[in-house]
Amino acid sequence: MQWPALALVCLILACDKEPQRASTGFSGESALRHATTLMSFGPRIPGTEGWRKSGDWIVERMRESADTVFSQEWTHTLSKGGSIPQRNIIARFRPDATERVLYVTHWDTRPVSEKGSTAAERALPLPGANDNAAGVGLLIALGELLDSLPPAVGVDFLFVDGEDYGSFDNMTDVLIGSSFFARNIPWPGYRPLFGVVWDMIGDRDLQIYQEIYSVRQAPEVVQRVWSAAADLGLANVFIPEQKMPITDDHLPLLRAGLRVIDVIDIDFPDHHKPSDTIDKISAESLQKVGDVAAALILPRT
Ligand SMILES: [Zn+2]
């Protein structure tokens, strides 16, 4: 009597494949599909046609799942003179809930691929599959899940613009959208329980170390995220070790008093190269990060 029952269990769990992990209902395939569609609009350089279409498309997708969707639009004056249009997109789930979680991802792409190997390559705009169509696809797919399975807390998605526009060497014209949001938080007294920036999380060879500014300034959030990953059997992806400090969208938010950490796989061979194309990201990696993002906000079963 035991064998048929065991065989059935094995059939359901596919025992001959890799060790099974708990499923949250998040779909990495869906996240990859959304990232692929976003890439079809071309580079998302602020002010270009591809950027405008991409922003409109993100709003449309989020209107299908979220309770409230709106944009912050403004003009950013560049350090060298001139200006670019900017647009943060905000989507809220359970907007009346007082306990909230903030998920942030940048949707713009860099105007140049400065790590390319030739001068011609370096002049090309960054395609931006892993940096950061992956993050956008992740949140859109997570929105689909929250539409069918309401979160245990209120959830805010913030798609920031202008993360990657200018120079990180002298910190000009970068982190534009997150800095604008930090100065113009649309809700009085906004204090989410915690927040996460999801950046470059689609790499096929995914290894996410704890980012050092996050560990220093919001250690309890790092602990929360890495232990959720360990509970899902993902300690080989969310490696519980510190690696390096990374300047990213969490810094302006931390300075504004929000408990936000950076989840990023910075060790990406195609970082800021014209080879950051859709084939570099995988549904499997998006599935793993999406399961963690979902587990952090779904009701515990
Ligand atoms: Zn980048």
PDB file of C-alpha atoms and ligand atoms in Angstrom:
ATOM      1  CA  MET A   1       0.000   0.000   0.000  1.00  0.00           C
ATOM      2  CA  GLN A   2       2.887   2.360   0.656  1.00  0.00           C
ATOM      3  CA  TRP A   3       4.470   2.132  -2.760  1.00  0.00           C
ATOM      4  CA  PRO A   4       1.683   3.463  -4.947  1.00  0.00           C
ATOM      5  CA  ALA A   5       1.190   6.353  -2.529  1.00  0.00           C
ATOM      6  CA  LEU A   6       4.901   7.120  -2.565  1.00  0.00           C
ATOM      7  CA  ALA A   7       5.009   6.870  -6.345  1.00  0.00           C
ATOM      8  CA  LEU A   8       2.156   9.350  -6.566  1.00  0.00           C
ATOM      9  CA  VAL A   9       3.950  11.764  -4.243  1.00  0.00           C
ATOM     10  CA  CYS A  10       7.062  11.416  -6.371  1.00  0.00           C
ATOM     11  CA  LEU A  11       5.072  12.049  -9.509  1.00  0.00           C
ATOM     12  CA  ILE A  12       3.657  15.270  -8.074  1.00  0.00           C
ATOM     13  CA  LEU A  13       6.989  16.423  -6.673  1.00  0.00           C
ATOM     14  CA  ALA A  14       9.047  15.112  -9.624  1.00  0.00           C
ATOM     15  CA  CYS A  15      11.442  13.309  -7.271  1.00  0.00           C
ATOM     16  CA  ASP A  16      13.954  12.489  -9.990  1.00  0.00           C
ATOM     17  CA  LYS A  17      14.590  16.168 -10.734  1.00  0.00           C
ATOM     18  CA  GLU A  18      16.451  18.718  -8.647  1.00  0.00           C
ATOM     19  CA  PRO A  19      15.391  19.050  -4.990  1.00  0.00           C
ATOM     20  CA  GLN A  20      11.929  20.532  -4.750  1.00  0.00           C
ATOM     21  CA  ARG A  21      11.365  23.928  -3.213  1.00  0.00           C
ATOM     22  CA  ALA A  22       8.199  25.330  -1.775  1.00  0.00           C
ATOM     23  CA  SER A  23       6.208  27.186  -4.422  1.00  0.00           C
ATOM     24  CA  THR A  24       4.716  30.611  -3.792  1.00  0.00           C
ATOM     25  CA  GLY A  25       2.672  30.757  -6.990  1.00  0.00           C
ATOM     26  CA  PHE A  26       5.043  33.310  -8.534  1.00  0.00           C
ATOM     27  CA  SER A  27       5.848  32.627 -12.209  1.00  0.00           C
ATOM     28  CA  GLY A  28       9.411  33.144 -13.420  1.00  0.00           C
ATOM     29  CA  GLU A  29       8.209  32.333 -16.954  1.00  0.00           C
ATOM     30  CA  SER A  30       5.763  35.211 -16.777  1.00  0.00           C
ATOM     31  CA  ALA A  31       8.482  37.552 -15.455  1.00  0.00           C
ATOM     32  CA  LEU A  32      10.736  36.606 -18.390  1.00  0.00           C
ATOM     33  CA  ARG A  33       7.887  37.136 -20.850  1.00  0.00           C
ATOM     34  CA  HIS A  34       7.277  40.647 -19.491  1.00  0.00           C
ATOM     35  CA  ALA A  35      11.010  41.461 -19.586  1.00  0.00           C
ATOM     36  CA  THR A  36      11.087  40.282 -23.216  1.00  0.00           C
ATOM     37  CA  THR A  37       8.155  42.523 -24.162  1.00  0.00           C
ATOM     38  CA  LEU A  38       9.775  45.506 -22.439  1.00  0.00           C
ATOM     39  CA  MET A  39      12.999  44.898 -24.394  1.00  0.00           C
ATOM     40  CA  SER A  40      11.029  44.968 -27.660  1.00  0.00           C
ATOM     41  CA  PHE A  41      10.451  48.729 -27.221  1.00  0.00           C
ATOM     42  CA  GLY A  42      14.192  49.390 -27.507  1.00  0.00           C
ATOM     43  CA  PRO A  43      16.506  51.233 -25.095  1.00  0.00           C
ATOM     44  CA  ARG A  44      14.725  53.130 -22.327  1.00  0.00           C
ATOM     45  CA  ILE A  45      16.840  56.284 -22.368  1.00  0.00           C
ATOM     46  CA  PRO A  46      14.889  59.166 -20.797  1.00  0.00           C
ATOM     47  CA  GLY A  47      13.189  61.309 -23.438  1.00  0.00           C
ATOM     48  CA  THR A  48      13.348  58.746 -26.274  1.00  0.00           C
ATOM     49  CA  GLU A  49      10.440  57.023 -27.990  1.00  0.00           C
ATOM     50  CA  GLY A  50      11.430  53.652 -26.470  1.00  0.00           C
ATOM     51  CA  TRP A  51      11.393  55.203 -23.003  1.00  0.00           C
ATOM     52  CA  ARG A  52       7.958  56.763 -23.524  1.00  0.00           C
ATOM     53  CA  LYS A  53       6.426  53.530 -24.866  1.00  0.00           C
ATOM     54  CA  SER A  54       8.026  51.486 -22.080  1.00  0.00           C
ATOM     55  CA  GLY A  55       6.676  53.778 -19.359  1.00  0.00           C
ATOM     56  CA  ASP A  56       3.160  53.702 -20.826  1.00  0.00           C
ATOM     57  CA  TRP A  57       3.354  49.914 -21.095  1.00  0.00           C
ATOM     58  CA  ILE A  58       4.426  49.499 -17.433  1.00  0.00           C
ATOM     59  CA  VAL A  59       1.470  51.679 -16.366  1.00  0.00           C
ATOM     60  CA  GLU A  60      -0.918  49.573 -18.492  1.00  0.00           C
ATOM     61  CA  ARG A  61       0.381  46.312 -17.043  1.00  0.00           C
ATOM     62  CA  MET A  62       0.155  47.564 -13.467  1.00  0.00           C
ATOM     63  CA  ARG A  63      -3.392  48.864 -14.004  1.00  0.00           C
ATOM     64  CA  GLU A  64      -4.361  45.234 -14.681  1.00  0.00           C
ATOM     65  CA  SER A  65      -3.261  44.073 -11.236  1.00  0.00           C
ATOM     66  CA  ALA A  66      -2.784  46.930  -8.730  1.00  0.00           C
ATOM     67  CA  ASP A  67      -5.462  48.914  -6.864  1.00  0.00           C
ATOM     68  CA  THR A  68      -3.894  52.326  -7.578  1.00  0.00           C
ATOM     69  CA  VAL A  69      -1.387  53.391 -10.249  1.00  0.00           C
ATOM     70  CA  PHE A  70       0.054  56.859 -10.803  1.00  0.00           C
ATOM     71  CA  SER A  71       3.204  58.578 -12.049  1.00  0.00           C
ATOM     72  CA  GLN A  72       5.493  61.278 -10.705  1.00  0.00           C
ATOM     73  CA  GLU A  73       6.640  63.323 -13.713  1.00  0.00           C
ATOM     74  CA  TRP A  74       9.205  66.101 -13.661  1.00  0.00           C
ATOM     75  CA  THR A  75      12.097  67.617 -15.596  1.00  0.00           C
ATOM     76  CA  HIS A  76      15.618  66.903 -14.406  1.00  0.00           C
ATOM     77  CA  THR A  77      18.298  69.511 -15.090  1.00  0.00           C
ATOM     78  CA  LEU A  78      21.546  67.807 -16.131  1.00  0.00           C
ATOM     79  CA  SER A  79      24.857  68.730 -14.531  1.00  0.00           C
ATOM     80  CA  LYS A  80      26.281  69.786 -17.933  1.00  0.00           C
ATOM     81  CA  GLY A  81      23.211  71.835 -18.788  1.00  0.00           C
ATOM     82  CA  GLY A  82      20.136  70.751 -20.675  1.00  0.00           C
ATOM     83  CA  SER A  83      17.400  68.600 -19.214  1.00  0.00           C
ATOM     84  CA  ILE A  84      15.605  65.270 -19.494  1.00  0.00           C
ATOM     85  CA  PRO A  85      12.024  64.280 -18.732  1.00  0.00           C
ATOM     86  CA  GLN A  86      11.618  61.844 -15.840  1.00  0.00           C
ATOM     87  CA  ARG A  87       8.840  59.548 -14.714  1.00  0.00           C
ATOM     88  CA  ASN A  88       8.514  57.366 -11.612  1.00  0.00           C
ATOM     89  CA  ILE A  89       5.647  54.873 -11.749  1.00  0.00           C
ATOM     90  CA  ILE A  90       3.931  53.885  -8.512  1.00  0.00           C
ATOM     91  CA  ALA A  91       1.501  50.982  -8.067  1.00  0.00           C
ATOM     92  CA  ARG A  92      -0.213  50.151  -4.770  1.00  0.00           C
ATOM     93  CA  PHE A  93      -1.848  46.976  -3.491  1.00  0.00           C
ATOM     94  CA  ARG A  94      -4.212  47.235  -0.509  1.00  0.00           C
ATOM     95  CA  PRO A  95      -3.692  51.031  -0.327  1.00  0.00           C
ATOM     96  CA  ASP A  96      -5.654  51.338   2.944  1.00  0.00           C
ATOM     97  CA  ALA A  97      -3.414  48.942   4.910  1.00  0.00           C
ATOM     98  CA  THR A  98      -1.184  50.729   7.417  1.00  0.00           C
ATOM     99  CA  GLU A  99       1.551  48.078   7.517  1.00  0.00           C
ATOM    100  CA  ARG A 100       3.320  48.342   4.149  1.00  0.00           C
ATOM    101  CA  VAL A 101       6.275  47.002   2.170  1.00  0.00           C
ATOM    102  CA  LEU A 102       8.070  48.968  -0.568  1.00  0.00           C
ATOM    103  CA  TYR A 103       9.551  47.224  -3.628  1.00  0.00           C
ATOM    104  CA  VAL A 104      11.733  49.355  -5.915  1.00  0.00           C
ATOM    105  CA  THR A 105      13.203  48.660  -9.344  1.00  0.00           C
ATOM    106  CA  HIS A 106      14.665  50.999 -11.981  1.00  0.00           C
ATOM    107  CA  TRP A 107      13.112  50.960 -15.434  1.00  0.00           C
ATOM    108  CA  ASP A 108      15.453  53.285 -17.389  1.00  0.00           C
ATOM    109  CA  THR A 109      18.518  52.216 -19.355  1.00  0.00           C
ATOM    110  CA  ARG A 110      21.942  53.769 -19.667  1.00  0.00           C
ATOM    111  CA  PRO A 111      22.637  55.927 -22.777  1.00  0.00           C
ATOM    112  CA  VAL A 112      26.069  54.294 -23.259  1.00  0.00           C
ATOM    113  CA  SER A 113      27.654  50.846 -22.793  1.00  0.00           C
ATOM    114  CA  GLU A 114      30.936  52.163 -21.408  1.00  0.00           C
ATOM    115  CA  LYS A 115      32.368  48.737 -20.545  1.00  0.00           C
ATOM    116  CA  GLY A 116      32.197  47.571 -24.197  1.00  0.00           C
ATOM    117  CA  SER A 117      35.493  46.386 -25.689  1.00  0.00           C
ATOM    118  CA  THR A 118      35.703  48.838 -28.627  1.00  0.00           C
ATOM    119  CA  ALA A 119      34.996  52.560 -29.014  1.00  0.00           C
ATOM    120  CA  ALA A 120      32.073  51.705 -31.293  1.00  0.00           C
ATOM    121  CA  GLU A 121      30.616  49.343 -28.675  1.00  0.00           C
ATOM    122  CA  ARG A 122      31.101  51.863 -25.894  1.00  0.00           C
ATOM    123  CA  ALA A 123      29.051  54.441 -27.822  1.00  0.00           C
ATOM    124  CA  LEU A 124      26.055  52.111 -28.082  1.00  0.00           C
ATOM    125  CA  PRO A 125      23.067  52.488 -25.783  1.00  0.00           C
ATOM    126  CA  LEU A 126      22.785  49.723 -23.164  1.00  0.00           C
ATOM    127  CA  PRO A 127      20.067  47.194 -24.114  1.00  0.00           C
ATOM    128  CA  GLY A 128      19.442  46.638 -20.389  1.00  0.00           C
ATOM    129  CA  ALA A 129      18.000  43.121 -20.120  1.00  0.00           C
ATOM    130  CA  ASN A 130      19.486  42.244 -16.741  1.00  0.00           C
ATOM    131  CA  ASP A 131      19.962  45.963 -15.967  1.00  0.00           C
ATOM    132  CA  ASN A 132      17.020  46.147 -15.479  1.00  0.00           C
ATOM    133  CA  ALA A 133      14.204  44.695 -17.600  1.00  0.00           C
ATOM    134  CA  ALA A 134      14.620  41.733 -15.235  1.00  0.00           C
ATOM    135  CA  GLY A 135      13.523  43.810 -12.240  1.00  0.00           C
ATOM    136  CA  VAL A 136      10.556  45.276 -14.131  1.00  0.00           C
ATOM    137  CA  GLY A 137       9.457  41.807 -15.307  1.00  0.00           C
ATOM    138  CA  LEU A 138       9.785  40.543 -11.731  1.00  0.00           C
ATOM    139  CA  LEU A 139       7.457  43.191 -10.299  1.00  0.00           C
ATOM    140  CA  ILE A 140       4.884  42.923 -13.097  1.00  0.00           C
ATOM    141  CA  ALA A 141       4.716  39.135 -12.576  1.00  0.00           C
ATOM    142  CA  LEU A 142       4.520  39.631  -8.812  1.00  0.00           C
ATOM    143  CA  GLY A 143       1.615  42.021  -9.392  1.00  0.00           C
ATOM    144  CA  GLU A 144      -0.224  39.260 -11.265  1.00  0.00           C
ATOM    145  CA  LEU A 145       0.210  36.992  -8.243  1.00  0.00           C
ATOM    146  CA  LEU A 146      -0.977  39.668  -5.769  1.00  0.00           C
ATOM    147  CA  ASP A 147      -4.059  40.244  -7.917  1.00  0.00           C
ATOM    148  CA  SER A 148      -5.151  36.641  -7.266  1.00  0.00           C
ATOM    149  CA  LEU A 149      -3.638  36.210  -3.781  1.00  0.00           C
ATOM    150  CA  PRO A 150      -3.859  39.455  -1.775  1.00  0.00           C
ATOM    151  CA  PRO A 151      -0.749  40.224   0.271  1.00  0.00           C
ATOM    152  CA  ALA A 152      -0.653  40.073   4.083  1.00  0.00           C
ATOM    153  CA  VAL A 153       0.437  43.738   4.127  1.00  0.00           C
ATOM    154  CA  GLY A 154      -0.052  46.734   1.866  1.00  0.00           C
ATOM    155  CA  VAL A 155       2.516  46.679  -0.935  1.00  0.00           C
ATOM    156  CA  ASP A 156       3.902  49.603  -2.939  1.00  0.00           C
ATOM    157  CA  PHE A 157       5.834  49.129  -6.184  1.00  0.00           C
ATOM    158  CA  LEU A 158       8.085  52.016  -7.188  1.00  0.00           C
ATOM    159  CA  PHE A 159       9.514  51.869 -10.720  1.00  0.00           C
ATOM    160  CA  VAL A 160      12.192  54.551 -10.623  1.00  0.00           C
ATOM    161  CA  ASP A 161      13.572  56.444 -13.597  1.00  0.00           C
ATOM    162  CA  GLY A 162      17.086  57.812 -14.161  1.00  0.00           C
ATOM    163  CA  GLU A 163      19.022  55.362 -11.995  1.00  0.00           C
ATOM    164  CA  ASP A 164      21.640  54.772 -14.658  1.00  0.00           C
ATOM    165  CA  TYR A 165      21.686  57.976 -16.740  1.00  0.00           C
ATOM    166  CA  GLY A 166      24.906  59.753 -15.822  1.00  0.00           C
ATOM    167  CA  SER A 167      28.188  59.095 -14.023  1.00  0.00           C
ATOM    168  CA  PHE A 168      28.685  57.056 -10.854  1.00  0.00           C
ATOM    169  CA  ASP A 169      32.323  58.247 -10.747  1.00  0.00           C
ATOM    170  CA  ASN A 170      31.315  61.768  -9.784  1.00  0.00           C
ATOM    171  CA  MET A 171      27.709  60.954  -8.825  1.00  0.00           C
ATOM    172  CA  THR A 172      26.058  63.229 -11.348  1.00  0.00           C
ATOM    173  CA  ASP A 173      22.698  62.470 -12.948  1.00  0.00           C
ATOM    174  CA  VAL A 174      22.322  59.017 -11.393  1.00  0.00           C
ATOM    175  CA  LEU A 175      19.754  57.710  -8.875  1.00  0.00           C
ATOM    176  CA  ILE A 176      17.558  60.541 -10.178  1.00  0.00           C
ATOM    177  CA  GLY A 177      14.174  58.885  -9.672  1.00  0.00           C
ATOM    178  CA  SER A 178      14.871  57.439  -6.227  1.00  0.00           C
ATOM    179  CA  SER A 179      16.267  60.807  -5.071  1.00  0.00           C
ATOM    180  CA  PHE A 180      13.165  62.581  -6.394  1.00  0.00           C
ATOM    181  CA  PHE A 181      10.884  60.106  -4.610  1.00  0.00           C
ATOM    182  CA  ALA A 182      12.850  60.523  -1.365  1.00  0.00           C
ATOM    183  CA  ARG A 183      12.254  64.306  -1.565  1.00  0.00           C
ATOM    184  CA  ASN A 184       8.631  63.956  -2.702  1.00  0.00           C
ATOM    185  CA  ILE A 185       7.123  60.995  -0.859  1.00  0.00           C
ATOM    186  CA  PRO A 186       3.465  61.110  -1.889  1.00  0.00           C
ATOM    187  CA  TRP A 187       2.050  59.901   1.456  1.00  0.00           C
ATOM    188  CA  PRO A 188       2.505  61.881   4.699  1.00  0.00           C
ATOM    189  CA  GLY A 189       4.439  60.007   7.399  1.00  0.00           C
ATOM    190  CA  TYR A 190       5.207  57.093   5.050  1.00  0.00           C
ATOM    191  CA  ARG A 191       7.172  54.457   6.972  1.00  0.00           C
ATOM    192  CA  PRO A 192       7.027  51.014   5.335  1.00  0.00           C
ATOM    193  CA  LEU A 193       8.026  48.045   7.533  1.00  0.00           C
ATOM    194  CA  PHE A 194      10.849  47.447   5.099  1.00  0.00           C
ATOM    195  CA  GLY A 195      11.786  47.924   1.458  1.00  0.00           C
ATOM    196  CA  VAL A 196      13.883  46.156  -1.171  1.00  0.00           C
ATOM    197  CA  VAL A 197      15.524  47.439  -4.357  1.00  0.00           C
ATOM    198  CA  TRP A 198      15.583  44.621  -6.962  1.00  0.00           C
ATOM    199  CA  ASP A 199      18.385  45.273  -9.465  1.00  0.00           C
ATOM    200  CA  MET A 200      20.115  42.901 -11.909  1.00  0.00           C
ATOM    201  CA  ILE A 201      18.434  39.784 -10.545  1.00  0.00           C
ATOM    202  CA  GLY A 202      17.949  37.801 -13.787  1.00  0.00           C
ATOM    203  CA  ASP A 203      21.523  36.599 -14.473  1.00  0.00           C
ATOM    204  CA  ARG A 204      21.574  32.887 -15.441  1.00  0.00           C
ATOM    205  CA  ASP A 205      24.470  32.436 -13.014  1.00  0.00           C
ATOM    206  CA  LEU A 206      22.760  34.000 -10.029  1.00  0.00           C
ATOM    207  CA  GLN A 207      24.679  34.641  -6.819  1.00  0.00           C
ATOM    208  CA  ILE A 208      23.442  37.432  -4.575  1.00  0.00           C
ATOM    209  CA  TYR A 209      25.689  38.523  -1.727  1.00  0.00           C
ATOM    210  CA  GLN A 210      24.674  40.892   1.060  1.00  0.00           C
ATOM    211  CA  GLU A 211      25.398  44.472   0.019  1.00  0.00           C
ATOM    212  CA  ILE A 212      27.433  46.347   2.612  1.00  0.00           C
ATOM    213  CA  TYR A 213      25.524  49.664   2.903  1.00  0.00           C
ATOM    214  CA  SER A 214      22.373  47.582   3.422  1.00  0.00           C
ATOM    215  CA  VAL A 215      24.027  45.478   6.136  1.00  0.00           C
ATOM    216  CA  ARG A 216      25.279  48.606   7.904  1.00  0.00           C
ATOM    217  CA  GLN A 217      22.124  50.696   7.676  1.00  0.00           C
ATOM    218  CA  ALA A 218      19.231  48.206   7.695  1.00  0.00           C
ATOM    219  CA  PRO A 219      20.640  44.918   9.047  1.00  0.00           C
ATOM    220  CA  GLU A 220      17.223  43.631  10.176  1.00  0.00           C
ATOM    221  CA  VAL A 221      15.935  43.863   6.588  1.00  0.00           C
ATOM    222  CA  VAL A 222      18.951  41.957   5.245  1.00  0.00           C
ATOM    223  CA  GLN A 223      18.301  39.326   7.906  1.00  0.00           C
ATOM    224  CA  ARG A 224      14.628  39.105   6.962  1.00  0.00           C
ATOM    225  CA  VAL A 225      15.293  38.696   3.236  1.00  0.00           C
ATOM    226  CA  TRP A 226      18.158  36.214   3.540  1.00  0.00           C
ATOM    227  CA  SER A 227      16.285  34.060   6.053  1.00  0.00           C
ATOM    228  CA  ALA A 228      13.201  34.006   3.792  1.00  0.00           C
ATOM    229  CA  ALA A 229      15.513  32.782   1.006  1.00  0.00           C
ATOM    230  CA  ALA A 230      17.045  30.121   3.275  1.00  0.00           C
ATOM    231  CA  ASP A 231      13.547  28.920   4.251  1.00  0.00           C
ATOM    232  CA  LEU A 232      12.843  28.452   0.526  1.00  0.00           C
ATOM    233  CA  GLY A 233      16.022  26.390   0.079  1.00  0.00           C
ATOM    234  CA  LEU A 234      17.803  29.230  -1.732  1.00  0.00           C
ATOM    235  CA  ALA A 235      20.879  29.740   0.457  1.00  0.00           C
ATOM    236  CA  ASN A 236      22.987  28.849  -2.594  1.00  0.00           C
ATOM    237  CA  VAL A 237      21.574  31.894  -4.430  1.00  0.00           C
ATOM    238  CA  PHE A 238      21.118  34.344  -1.548  1.00  0.00           C
ATOM    239  CA  ILE A 239      24.547  33.711  -0.094  1.00  0.00           C
ATOM    240  CA  PRO A 240      24.728  34.774   3.565  1.00  0.00           C
ATOM    241  CA  GLU A 241      28.013  36.639   3.173  1.00  0.00           C
ATOM    242  CA  GLN A 242      28.871  40.294   2.667  1.00  0.00           C
ATOM    243  CA  LYS A 243      30.740  41.268  -0.475  1.00  0.00           C
ATOM    244  CA  MET A 244      30.975  44.974  -1.301  1.00  0.00           C
ATOM    245  CA  PRO A 245      29.225  48.336  -0.923  1.00  0.00           C
ATOM    246  CA  ILE A 246      27.187  49.270  -3.995  1.00  0.00           C
ATOM    247  CA  THR A 247      25.775  52.693  -4.825  1.00  0.00           C
ATOM    248  CA  ASP A 248      22.178  52.106  -5.850  1.00  0.00           C
ATOM    249  CA  ASP A 249      18.621  53.381  -5.406  1.00  0.00           C
ATOM    250  CA  HIS A 250      18.435  52.265  -1.766  1.00  0.00           C
ATOM    251  CA  LEU A 251      20.841  55.039  -0.658  1.00  0.00           C
ATOM    252  CA  PRO A 252      18.552  58.080  -1.158  1.00  0.00           C
ATOM    253  CA  LEU A 253      15.706  56.096   0.435  1.00  0.00           C
ATOM    254  CA  LEU A 254      17.829  55.123   3.455  1.00  0.00           C
ATOM    255  CA  ARG A 255      18.813  58.793   3.825  1.00  0.00           C
ATOM    256  CA  ALA A 256      15.095  59.661   3.896  1.00  0.00           C
ATOM    257  CA  GLY A 257      14.658  57.278   6.842  1.00  0.00           C
ATOM    258  CA  LEU A 258      13.139  54.323   4.962  1.00  0.00           C
ATOM    259  CA  ARG A 259      14.454  50.831   5.820  1.00  0.00           C
ATOM    260  CA  VAL A 260      15.388  49.779   2.276  1.00  0.00           C
ATOM    261  CA  ILE A 261      18.109  47.340   1.184  1.00  0.00           C
ATOM    262  CA  ASP A 262      19.660  46.523  -2.199  1.00  0.00           C
ATOM    263  CA  VAL A 263      19.268  43.021  -3.634  1.00  0.00           C
ATOM    264  CA  ILE A 264      21.679  42.924  -6.573  1.00  0.00           C
ATOM    265  CA  ASP A 265      23.917  40.406  -8.337  1.00  0.00           C
ATOM    266  CA  ILE A 266      26.659  42.845  -9.295  1.00  0.00           C
ATOM    267  CA  ASP A 267      28.926  40.081 -10.604  1.00  0.00           C
ATOM    268  CA  PHE A 268      27.423  40.094 -14.121  1.00  0.00           C
ATOM    269  CA  PRO A 269      29.878  39.642 -17.030  1.00  0.00           C
ATOM    270  CA  ASP A 270      27.767  41.782 -19.398  1.00  0.00           C
ATOM    271  CA  HIS A 271      27.361  44.701 -16.961  1.00  0.00           C
ATOM    272  CA  HIS A 272      27.156  47.978 -18.951  1.00  0.00           C
ATOM    273  CA  LYS A 273      28.072  46.202 -22.208  1.00  0.00           C
ATOM    274  CA  PRO A 274      26.013  45.976 -25.425  1.00  0.00           C
ATOM    275  CA  SER A 275      25.812  42.229 -24.690  1.00  0.00           C
ATOM    276  CA  ASP A 276      23.335  42.798 -21.810  1.00  0.00           C
ATOM    277  CA  THR A 277      20.640  41.176 -23.969  1.00  0.00           C
ATOM    278  CA  ILE A 278      17.577  39.063 -23.166  1.00  0.00           C
ATOM    279  CA  ASP A 279      19.432  35.739 -23.601  1.00  0.00           C
ATOM    280  CA  LYS A 280      21.539  36.626 -20.529  1.00  0.00           C
ATOM    281  CA  ILE A 281      18.590  36.311 -18.159  1.00  0.00           C
ATOM    282  CA  SER A 282      16.598  33.198 -17.289  1.00  0.00           C
ATOM    283  CA  ALA A 283      13.140  32.298 -16.039  1.00  0.00           C
ATOM    284  CA  GLU A 284      14.818  30.058 -13.433  1.00  0.00           C
ATOM    285  CA  SER A 285      16.702  32.960 -11.844  1.00  0.00           C
ATOM    286  CA  LEU A 286      13.622  35.192 -11.939  1.00  0.00           C
ATOM    287  CA  GLN A 287      11.651  32.347 -10.337  1.00  0.00           C
ATOM    288  CA  LYS A 288      14.064  32.127  -7.398  1.00  0.00           C
ATOM    289  CA  VAL A 289      14.127  35.866  -6.697  1.00  0.00           C
ATOM    290  CA  GLY A 290      10.386  36.141  -7.309  1.00  0.00           C
ATOM    291  CA  ASP A 291       9.691  33.372  -4.793  1.00  0.00           C
ATOM    292  CA  VAL A 292      11.650  35.306  -2.163  1.00  0.00           C
ATOM    293  CA  ALA A 293       9.906  38.588  -3.047  1.00  0.00           C
ATOM    294  CA  ALA A 294       6.526  36.830  -2.803  1.00  0.00           C
ATOM    295  CA  ALA A 295       7.256  34.924   0.413  1.00  0.00           C
ATOM    296  CA  LEU A 296       8.131  38.198   2.163  1.00  0.00           C
ATOM    297  CA  ILE A 297       4.645  39.651   1.613  1.00  0.00           C
ATOM    298  CA  LEU A 298       2.193  36.750   1.209  1.00  0.00           C
ATOM    299  CA  PRO A 299       0.184  35.461   4.176  1.00  0.00           C
ATOM    300  CA  ARG A 300       2.038  32.651   5.938  1.00  0.00           C
ATOM    301  CA  THR A 301       0.440  29.262   5.339  1.00  0.00           C
TER     302      THR A 301
HETATM  303 ZN    ZN B   1      23.340  49.779 -14.505  1.00  0.00          ZN
END
